[in-house]
Short mmCIF file of C-alpha atoms in Angstrom, two decimals:
data_model
loop_
_atom_site.label_atom_id
_atom_site.label_comp_id
_atom_site.label_asym_id
_atom_site.label_seq_id
_atom_site.Cartn_x
_atom_site.Cartn_y
_atom_site.Cartn_z
CA MET A 1 0.00 0.00 0.00
CA SER A 2 2.53 2.56 -1.01
CA ARG A 3 0.08 4.19 -3.34
CA SER A 4 0.44 7.63 -1.86
CA SER A 5 4.16 7.72 -2.45
CA THR A 6 3.86 6.50 -6.02
CA ASN A 7 3.28 9.02 -8.69
CA ILE A 8 -0.02 8.51 -10.46
CA LEU A 9 1.83 7.87 -13.70
CA ASP A 10 3.77 5.04 -12.09
CA ARG A 11 0.70 3.15 -11.03
CA PRO A 12 -0.41 0.27 -13.18
CA LEU A 13 -3.30 1.08 -15.46
CA GLY A 14 -4.34 -2.53 -15.76
CA ARG A 15 -5.94 -2.82 -12.39
CA PRO A 16 -7.48 0.56 -11.73
CA GLY A 17 -6.17 2.04 -8.52
CA GLY A 18 -5.02 -1.38 -7.41
CA ARG A 19 -8.53 -2.20 -6.31
CA ALA A 20 -9.06 -5.84 -5.67
CA GLU A 21 -12.73 -6.29 -6.22
CA GLY A 22 -13.05 -6.01 -9.98
CA SER A 23 -13.44 -2.25 -9.64
CA VAL A 24 -17.14 -1.78 -9.30
CA VAL A 25 -19.25 0.50 -7.19
CA SER A 26 -22.98 0.24 -6.68
CA LEU A 27 -25.20 1.43 -9.47
CA SER A 28 -26.92 3.62 -6.89
CA ALA A 29 -23.70 5.44 -6.14
CA PHE A 30 -23.25 6.15 -9.83
CA ALA A 31 -26.87 7.21 -10.15
CA TYR A 32 -26.55 9.66 -7.24
CA ILE A 33 -23.50 11.30 -8.74
CA TYR A 34 -24.99 11.38 -12.20
CA SER A 35 -28.20 12.87 -10.87
CA GLU A 36 -26.22 15.64 -9.20
CA LEU A 37 -24.30 16.24 -12.42
CA VAL A 38 -27.56 16.63 -14.31
CA GLN A 39 -29.07 18.86 -11.62
CA TYR A 40 -25.99 21.04 -11.55
CA HIS A 41 -26.09 21.60 -15.27
CA GLN A 42 -29.85 22.00 -15.26
CA GLN A 43 -29.58 24.96 -12.90
CA ARG A 44 -27.26 26.65 -15.33
CA ALA A 45 -28.94 25.79 -18.58
CA ALA A 46 -31.69 27.91 -20.03
CA SER A 47 -33.10 25.34 -22.39
CA ILE A 48 -33.33 21.61 -22.97
CA SER A 49 -30.88 21.72 -25.83
CA GLU A 50 -28.42 23.70 -23.76
CA LEU A 51 -28.69 21.16 -20.96
CA GLU A 52 -28.03 18.36 -23.42
CA ARG A 53 -25.11 20.24 -24.88
CA ARG A 54 -23.66 20.75 -21.41
CA LEU A 55 -24.01 17.06 -20.59
CA GLU A 56 -22.43 16.18 -23.90
CA SER A 57 -19.43 18.34 -23.22
CA ALA A 58 -19.12 16.80 -19.76
CA GLY A 59 -19.04 13.39 -21.42
CA TYR A 60 -16.72 14.48 -24.20
CA VAL A 61 -13.68 14.86 -21.94
CA VAL A 62 -14.50 11.53 -20.33
CA GLY A 63 -14.60 9.93 -23.79
CA LEU A 64 -11.15 11.17 -24.69
CA LYS A 65 -9.75 9.60 -21.52
CA VAL A 66 -11.66 6.39 -21.95
CA LEU A 67 -10.24 5.92 -25.43
CA GLU A 68 -6.73 6.34 -24.14
CA MET A 69 -7.33 4.00 -21.25
CA ILE A 70 -8.76 1.23 -23.39
CA ALA A 71 -6.06 1.66 -25.99
CA TYR A 72 -3.32 1.32 -23.39
CA ARG A 73 -4.91 -1.70 -21.82
CA ALA A 74 -5.42 -3.53 -25.07
CA LYS A 75 -2.82 -6.21 -25.59
CA GLU A 76 -2.23 -5.49 -29.24
CA THR A 77 -1.08 -2.03 -30.15
CA LYS A 78 -3.28 -1.29 -33.05
CA ARG A 79 -5.29 1.69 -34.01
CA GLU A 80 -8.60 1.59 -35.80
CA THR A 81 -8.48 3.51 -39.02
CA ARG A 82 -11.64 2.38 -40.72
CA LEU A 83 -15.09 3.70 -40.08
CA MET A 84 -16.77 0.38 -39.46
CA SER A 85 -14.06 -0.91 -37.19
CA ILE A 86 -14.12 2.18 -34.99
CA LEU A 87 -17.88 1.84 -34.70
CA HIS A 88 -17.47 -1.78 -33.66
CA PHE A 89 -14.81 -0.72 -31.22
CA VAL A 90 -17.19 1.79 -29.65
CA SER A 91 -20.17 -0.50 -29.49
CA SER A 92 -18.24 -3.45 -28.13
CA SER A 93 -14.99 -2.52 -26.35
CA VAL A 94 -16.01 0.89 -25.07
CA TRP A 95 -19.46 -0.26 -24.06
CA LYS A 96 -18.12 -3.35 -22.31
CA SER A 97 -15.54 -1.52 -20.33
CA LEU A 98 -17.91 1.23 -19.25
CA PHE A 99 -21.23 -0.51 -18.91
CA GLY A 100 -20.24 -4.16 -18.57
CA LYS A 101 -22.04 -5.26 -21.73
CA ALA A 102 -21.88 -4.65 -25.45
CA ALA A 103 -24.33 -2.25 -27.06
CA ASP A 104 -27.46 -4.01 -28.23
CA SER A 105 -27.10 -3.13 -31.86
CA LEU A 106 -25.28 -1.04 -34.35
CA GLU A 107 -27.23 0.07 -37.39
CA ARG A 108 -26.62 2.10 -40.46
CA SER A 109 -29.14 4.75 -41.33
CA ILE A 110 -31.13 3.94 -44.45
CA ASP A 111 -31.59 7.54 -45.47
CA HIS A 112 -28.19 8.99 -44.79
CA ALA A 113 -24.91 7.32 -45.59
CA ASP A 114 -23.07 9.34 -42.96
CA GLU A 115 -25.33 8.32 -40.09
CA TYR A 116 -25.06 5.32 -37.83
CA MET A 117 -27.03 4.33 -34.78
CA ILE A 118 -25.83 2.62 -31.65
CA ILE A 119 -28.74 1.22 -29.72
CA ASP A 120 -28.86 0.37 -26.04
CA TYR A 121 -32.04 -1.03 -24.57
CA GLU A 122 -30.99 -0.48 -20.99
CA PRO A 123 -28.88 2.66 -20.98
CA ILE A 124 -27.27 2.98 -17.58
CA ALA A 125 -27.30 6.76 -17.30
CA SER A 126 -31.07 7.04 -17.48
CA THR A 127 -31.82 3.98 -15.33
CA PHE A 128 -33.48 5.95 -12.57
CA VAL A 129 -34.46 8.97 -14.61
CA SER A 130 -37.98 9.93 -15.48
CA VAL A 131 -38.11 12.99 -17.66
CA PRO A 132 -40.85 15.39 -16.57
CA PRO A 133 -43.30 16.50 -19.32
CA ASP A 134 -42.00 20.07 -19.35
CA LEU A 135 -38.58 18.82 -20.37
CA GLY A 136 -40.13 16.84 -23.19
CA GLN A 137 -37.45 15.75 -25.57
CA LEU A 138 -34.61 15.69 -23.09
CA SER A 139 -32.57 12.54 -23.22
CA ALA A 140 -30.76 11.83 -20.01
CA ASP A 141 -28.25 9.83 -21.99
CA ALA A 142 -26.76 12.94 -23.53
CA TYR A 143 -23.76 12.40 -21.26
CA VAL A 144 -23.10 9.02 -22.88
CA SER A 145 -23.42 10.52 -26.35
CA GLY A 146 -20.74 12.97 -25.26
CA ILE A 147 -18.52 10.06 -24.25
CA VAL A 148 -19.05 8.45 -27.65
CA ALA A 149 -18.22 11.71 -29.39
CA GLY A 150 -15.09 12.02 -27.27
CA VAL A 151 -13.93 8.53 -28.13
CA LEU A 152 -14.59 9.02 -31.85
CA ASP A 153 -12.98 12.40 -31.97
CA GLY A 154 -9.97 11.17 -30.05
CA ALA A 155 -9.58 8.40 -32.60
CA GLY A 156 -9.67 10.88 -35.47
CA PHE A 157 -13.25 10.36 -36.51
CA SER A 158 -14.93 13.63 -35.80
CA ALA A 159 -18.63 13.16 -35.52
CA ARG A 160 -21.69 14.76 -34.08
CA VAL A 161 -23.33 12.34 -31.67
CA THR A 162 -26.77 12.87 -30.24
CA ALA A 163 -28.81 10.78 -27.85
CA HIS A 164 -32.48 10.08 -28.36
CA SER A 165 -34.95 8.21 -26.25
CA VAL A 166 -37.14 6.12 -28.48
CA GLN A 167 -40.07 4.09 -27.34
CA VAL A 168 -39.50 0.38 -27.57
CA GLU A 169 -42.06 -1.28 -29.78
CA GLU A 170 -43.89 -4.27 -28.50
CA GLY A 171 -42.05 -7.52 -29.10
CA GLU A 172 -38.99 -5.66 -30.33
CA TYR A 173 -36.92 -6.49 -27.33
CA THR A 174 -37.76 -9.12 -24.82
CA LYS A 175 -35.63 -10.33 -22.05
CA GLN A 176 -36.51 -13.01 -19.61
CA GLY A 177 -37.37 -11.64 -16.22
CA GLY A 178 -37.81 -8.06 -17.39
CA ASN A 179 -35.02 -5.70 -16.51
CA SER A 180 -31.57 -7.07 -15.93
CA ILE A 181 -31.42 -4.87 -12.84
CA PRO A 182 -33.66 -6.55 -10.30
CA GLY A 183 -36.40 -4.51 -8.74
CA ILE A 184 -37.13 -2.09 -11.53
CA PRO A 185 -39.64 -2.65 -14.32
CA PRO A 186 -38.58 -3.24 -17.94
CA ARG A 187 -37.57 -0.10 -19.75
CA LYS A 188 -40.08 1.56 -22.03
CA ASP A 189 -37.50 3.57 -23.91
CA LYS A 190 -34.31 2.59 -25.58
CA ALA A 191 -31.44 4.93 -26.15
CA VAL A 192 -30.45 5.59 -29.73
CA PHE A 193 -27.10 7.27 -30.19
CA LEU A 194 -27.08 8.84 -33.58
CA VAL A 195 -23.58 9.22 -34.94
CA LYS A 196 -23.20 11.62 -37.84
CA PHE A 197 -19.70 11.62 -39.23
CA SER A 198 -18.07 14.69 -40.68
CA PRO A 199 -17.73 14.74 -44.49
CA GLU A 200 -13.92 14.53 -44.35
CA VAL A 201 -14.12 11.33 -42.31
CA LEU A 202 -16.34 9.76 -44.96
CA SER A 203 -14.18 10.85 -47.85
CA ARG A 204 -11.08 9.54 -46.09
CA ASP A 205 -12.79 6.22 -45.53
CA ALA A 206 -13.84 6.11 -49.16
CA ALA A 207 -10.23 6.78 -50.17
CA LEU A 208 -9.02 3.90 -48.00
CA GLU A 209 -11.53 1.67 -49.73
CA ARG A 210 -9.64 1.85 -52.99
CA MET B 1 -21.31 -6.62 17.44
CA ALA B 2 -19.03 -4.83 15.06
CA SER B 3 -18.61 -7.89 12.91
CA SER B 4 -22.37 -8.26 12.51
CA LYS B 5 -22.44 -4.83 10.91
CA ALA B 6 -19.59 -5.72 8.60
CA GLN B 7 -21.54 -8.82 7.73
CA ALA B 8 -24.64 -6.77 7.04
CA GLY B 9 -22.64 -4.40 4.86
CA GLN B 10 -21.28 -7.30 2.87
CA THR B 11 -24.75 -8.79 2.42
CA LEU B 12 -26.16 -5.51 1.17
CA TRP B 13 -23.20 -4.88 -1.13
CA ALA B 14 -23.64 -8.32 -2.67
CA LYS B 15 -27.22 -7.49 -3.54
CA MET B 16 -26.58 -4.09 -5.06
CA PRO B 17 -26.62 -3.77 -8.85
CA LYS B 18 -23.16 -2.67 -9.89
CA ALA B 19 -21.68 -0.05 -12.13
CA ASN B 20 -18.17 0.40 -13.41
CA ALA B 21 -15.98 2.20 -10.89
CA GLU B 22 -14.03 4.01 -13.59
CA LEU B 23 -17.16 5.46 -15.13
CA PHE B 24 -18.11 6.52 -11.62
CA ALA B 25 -14.76 8.15 -10.97
CA LEU B 26 -14.66 9.89 -14.35
CA THR B 27 -18.21 11.17 -13.93
CA TYR B 28 -17.38 12.60 -10.54
CA GLY B 29 -14.26 14.05 -12.10
CA SER B 30 -16.23 15.85 -14.76
CA LEU B 31 -18.49 17.29 -12.08
CA VAL B 32 -15.55 18.55 -10.04
CA THR B 33 -13.89 19.95 -13.16
CA GLU B 34 -17.03 21.84 -14.00
CA LEU B 35 -17.23 23.24 -10.46
CA VAL B 36 -13.62 24.33 -10.56
CA ARG B 37 -14.24 26.05 -13.87
CA ASP B 38 -17.40 27.79 -12.65
CA TYR B 39 -16.36 28.85 -9.16
CA GLU B 40 -12.60 29.19 -9.56
CA ASP B 41 -12.11 29.60 -5.81
CA PRO B 42 -11.25 26.15 -4.38
CA ILE B 43 -12.78 27.02 -1.01
CA GLU B 44 -16.08 27.69 -2.74
CA VAL B 45 -15.73 24.48 -4.73
CA ASN B 46 -15.29 22.59 -1.46
CA ALA B 47 -18.48 24.15 -0.16
CA GLN B 48 -20.35 23.23 -3.32
CA LEU B 49 -19.11 19.65 -3.17
CA GLU B 50 -20.30 19.47 0.40
CA ARG B 51 -23.69 20.81 -0.62
CA ILE B 52 -23.97 18.29 -3.46
CA GLY B 53 -22.98 15.52 -1.08
CA HIS B 54 -25.62 16.64 1.36
CA SER B 55 -28.27 16.30 -1.29
CA ILE B 56 -27.05 12.77 -1.99
CA GLY B 57 -26.86 11.93 1.70
CA VAL B 58 -30.45 12.80 2.50
CA ARG B 59 -31.55 10.34 -0.17
CA CYS B 60 -29.09 7.51 0.23
CA VAL B 61 -29.86 7.09 3.92
CA ASP B 62 -33.36 6.06 2.88
CA GLU B 63 -31.97 3.49 0.51
CA LEU B 64 -29.70 2.10 3.20
CA LEU B 65 -32.43 1.84 5.81
CA SER B 66 -35.06 0.40 3.53
CA LYS B 67 -32.72 -2.13 1.96
CA ALA B 68 -31.41 -3.20 5.35
CA ASP B 69 -34.98 -3.57 6.49
CA SER B 70 -36.14 -5.57 3.49
CA SER B 71 -33.09 -7.82 3.72
CA ASN B 72 -34.12 -8.66 7.30
CA LEU B 73 -30.88 -7.44 8.69
CA GLY B 74 -32.81 -6.29 11.67
CA SER B 75 -32.24 -3.68 14.26
CA ALA B 76 -28.45 -4.00 14.30
CA VAL B 77 -28.40 -1.69 11.30
CA THR B 78 -31.57 0.30 11.57
CA GLN B 79 -31.44 1.14 15.26
CA CYS B 80 -28.42 2.71 16.83
CA GLY B 81 -28.16 3.14 20.58
CA ASN B 82 -25.22 5.50 20.59
CA LEU B 83 -22.80 7.30 18.35
CA ARG B 84 -20.48 4.30 18.29
CA ASP B 85 -23.23 2.25 16.69
CA THR B 86 -23.92 5.02 14.22
CA ALA B 87 -20.26 5.29 13.32
CA GLU B 88 -20.10 1.55 12.70
CA VAL B 89 -23.15 1.67 10.45
CA VAL B 90 -21.85 4.61 8.44
CA SER B 91 -18.51 2.99 7.82
CA LYS B 92 -19.20 -0.75 7.79
CA VAL B 93 -22.61 -0.66 6.14
CA GLY B 94 -22.84 2.66 4.30
CA PHE B 95 -19.46 2.82 2.62
CA ARG B 96 -19.51 -0.91 2.00
CA MET B 97 -22.94 -1.06 0.43
CA PHE B 98 -22.59 1.90 -1.90
CA LEU B 99 -18.92 1.84 -2.81
CA GLY B 100 -17.87 -1.69 -1.94
CA ILE B 101 -14.89 -0.51 0.04
CA GLN B 102 -13.61 -1.27 3.51
CA ALA B 103 -13.89 1.65 5.85
CA GLU B 104 -12.46 1.56 9.34
CA VAL B 105 -13.72 3.59 12.22
CA GLY B 106 -11.79 4.78 15.22
CA GLY B 107 -10.26 7.73 16.95
CA TYR B 108 -13.17 8.31 19.28
CA SER B 109 -12.82 11.42 21.35
CA GLN B 110 -12.96 11.28 25.13
CA ASP B 111 -16.53 12.50 25.26
CA GLN B 112 -17.55 10.03 22.53
CA ARG B 113 -18.90 12.82 20.39
CA SER B 114 -16.52 12.59 17.51
CA PHE B 115 -14.84 9.85 15.53
CA SER B 116 -12.88 9.24 12.37
CA ILE B 117 -13.57 7.15 9.33
CA TYR B 118 -10.50 5.77 7.61
CA LEU B 119 -10.55 4.83 3.95
CA GLN B 120 -7.65 2.94 2.46
CA GLU B 121 -9.03 3.31 -1.02
CA ASN B 122 -11.11 6.05 -2.46
CA PRO B 123 -13.17 5.27 -5.58
CA LEU B 124 -13.77 8.98 -6.17
CA SER B 125 -10.13 9.75 -6.69
CA THR B 126 -9.09 7.05 -9.17
CA PHE B 127 -7.03 8.70 -11.92
CA VAL B 128 -6.77 11.92 -9.93
CA GLU B 129 -3.70 13.93 -9.24
CA LEU B 130 -3.69 17.29 -7.53
CA PRO B 131 -0.99 19.93 -7.86
CA THR B 132 1.77 19.05 -5.39
CA ILE B 133 2.20 20.69 -2.03
CA GLY B 134 5.48 22.33 -1.24
CA ASP B 135 5.85 25.84 -2.55
CA GLU B 136 3.67 27.72 -0.08
CA GLN B 137 4.99 31.09 -1.21
CA SER B 138 3.52 30.94 -4.64
CA SER B 139 0.02 30.54 -3.22
CA SER B 140 0.13 34.14 -2.03
CA SER B 141 0.48 35.33 -5.58
CA PRO B 142 -2.55 37.38 -6.59
CA SER B 143 -3.20 35.30 -9.67
CA GLY B 144 -4.31 32.33 -7.55
CA GLY B 145 -5.85 30.18 -10.21
CA LEU B 146 -4.55 26.72 -10.83
CA ASP B 147 -1.85 26.44 -8.21
CA ASP B 148 -4.45 27.35 -5.64
CA LEU B 149 -6.05 24.02 -6.38
CA ARG B 150 -4.15 22.33 -3.64
CA LYS B 151 -6.67 23.82 -1.27
CA LEU B 152 -9.27 21.78 -3.07
CA LYS B 153 -10.73 18.96 -1.04
CA TYR B 154 -11.40 16.68 -3.93
CA SER B 155 -13.42 14.16 -1.98
CA ASN B 156 -15.36 16.68 0.07
CA LEU B 157 -18.47 15.04 -1.30
CA TYR B 158 -18.15 12.41 1.44
CA CYS B 159 -18.50 15.06 4.13
CA GLY B 160 -21.75 16.23 2.66
CA VAL B 161 -23.06 12.72 2.22
CA ILE B 162 -22.38 11.83 5.85
CA ARG B 163 -23.83 15.10 7.10
CA GLY B 164 -26.94 14.72 4.95
CA ALA B 165 -27.49 11.10 5.86
CA LEU B 166 -27.08 11.62 9.59
CA GLU B 167 -29.21 14.73 9.53
CA MET B 168 -32.09 12.58 8.34
CA VAL B 169 -31.75 10.46 11.44
CA ASN B 170 -31.68 13.53 13.68
CA LEU B 171 -27.96 13.78 14.19
CA LYS B 172 -26.44 17.09 13.33
CA VAL B 173 -22.80 16.50 12.54
CA GLU B 174 -19.89 18.31 11.00
CA CYS B 175 -17.40 16.49 8.83
CA THR B 176 -13.99 17.44 7.62
CA ILE B 177 -11.43 15.64 5.56
CA VAL B 178 -8.30 15.65 7.68
CA ARG B 179 -6.12 13.30 5.68
CA ASP B 180 -6.22 12.70 1.98
CA THR B 181 -4.17 10.33 -0.14
CA LEU B 182 -4.27 12.92 -2.90
CA LYS B 183 -2.29 15.22 -0.63
CA GLY B 184 0.31 12.56 0.09
CA ASP B 185 -1.16 11.06 3.27
CA GLU B 186 -1.11 7.30 3.56
CA LEU B 187 -4.85 7.04 3.94
CA ASN B 188 -8.00 9.11 3.84
CA GLU B 189 -9.45 10.23 7.13
CA ILE B 190 -12.82 11.87 7.57
CA ARG B 191 -13.45 13.39 10.96
CA VAL B 192 -17.06 13.38 12.06
CA GLU B 193 -18.13 15.48 15.00
CA LEU B 194 -21.54 15.32 16.59
CA LYS B 195 -22.91 18.79 17.20
CA GLU B 196 -26.37 18.14 18.38
CA VAL B 197 -28.98 15.44 18.62
CA LEU B 198 -32.05 16.94 17.06
CA SER B 199 -35.41 16.23 18.52
CA ASP B 200 -38.11 14.89 16.26
CA GLY B 201 -39.77 17.56 14.22
CA ALA B 202 -36.74 19.79 14.24
CA GLY B 203 -36.69 19.53 10.48
CA ASP B 204 -37.39 23.24 10.10
CA ASP B 205 -34.03 24.46 11.22
CA TYR B 206 -32.38 23.05 8.19
CA LYS B 207 -33.96 25.60 5.93
CA GLU B 208 -30.77 27.59 5.77
CA GLU B 209 -29.98 26.29 2.31
#
């Protein structure tokens, strides 16, 4: 336990903080902190879109760090350069390391070639959130969309990422025993993270295709 | 007696749904960063963190009590006869159930009205480094700003949480972080001092906020 004397840069990154127990805290603890983060920004935001933008920028810096962390921990030193592989990286590696599971699906928009959707049926950030009617379109997962944007931007794929809560259609997603978190009912909304890549990212990817 | 509380804490922790500790730490980090950016003065940031913690504390005490109750852990957790019991519950049950960490309690004062909670590990401060202590002179420079950050009590949230939680059970306490691994101490120590035992219905006098 000579952690205090060791410089933070000398500590191993593999096992975060040297914590023995698989490095988890309770979901409640996360929810309390996240709730305070949202409240804090809500006090300072004049509109729903400003609140979302503030949450996104809070997530953005987290995303940059997460990318670095995952990249350092990965055994192979490789860097994703292709559009599809970075999207897979986000929806599997990033999701697994942050939320303990892969994203439920990754889809390409039919209408727009530059748009992709990452879908999560049980988004962690909005687990205990119920959006009041006067906040209407607010998605409490805006923070996560910020993280995604941070990861993508850090990897050289600048993109605009927005979070949307979309009602789950009947029979679309069924899981035995309802919610995977015991004690709360199945979720009515899924989170759709819409990723819209910048034109230069697409043209670069097209150039790599050849 | 003490071990039964540790047992209860372990039981509750095992039942809690979990979240990634790094996401937790980074989220708290982005909150602190935002506060530092908005308030600039670290003393004010400490106060804000305490206030935020308080708002968490008043809610998480309910979760603790109701979950202890529904897990049939009985009166060992939900009924405390004296401050020693309370201290044990805060550290052995509270910290364990929400953060999954071992917290030790000790350093009782002669009059039994204050105690310390010792944390070997601090999930809030993973990945965190504060500006180093040492050059006191430069802190008097008018610019203040970043090098003033060593006055920041990064984990001051805990103080607010403990104050808020105990306030809900009619104990008015004051907490301070006296040792902090981020400042080079070998462990984290939170000093809790009982100010007053509130009588039932004294809820009004906490309107100051």
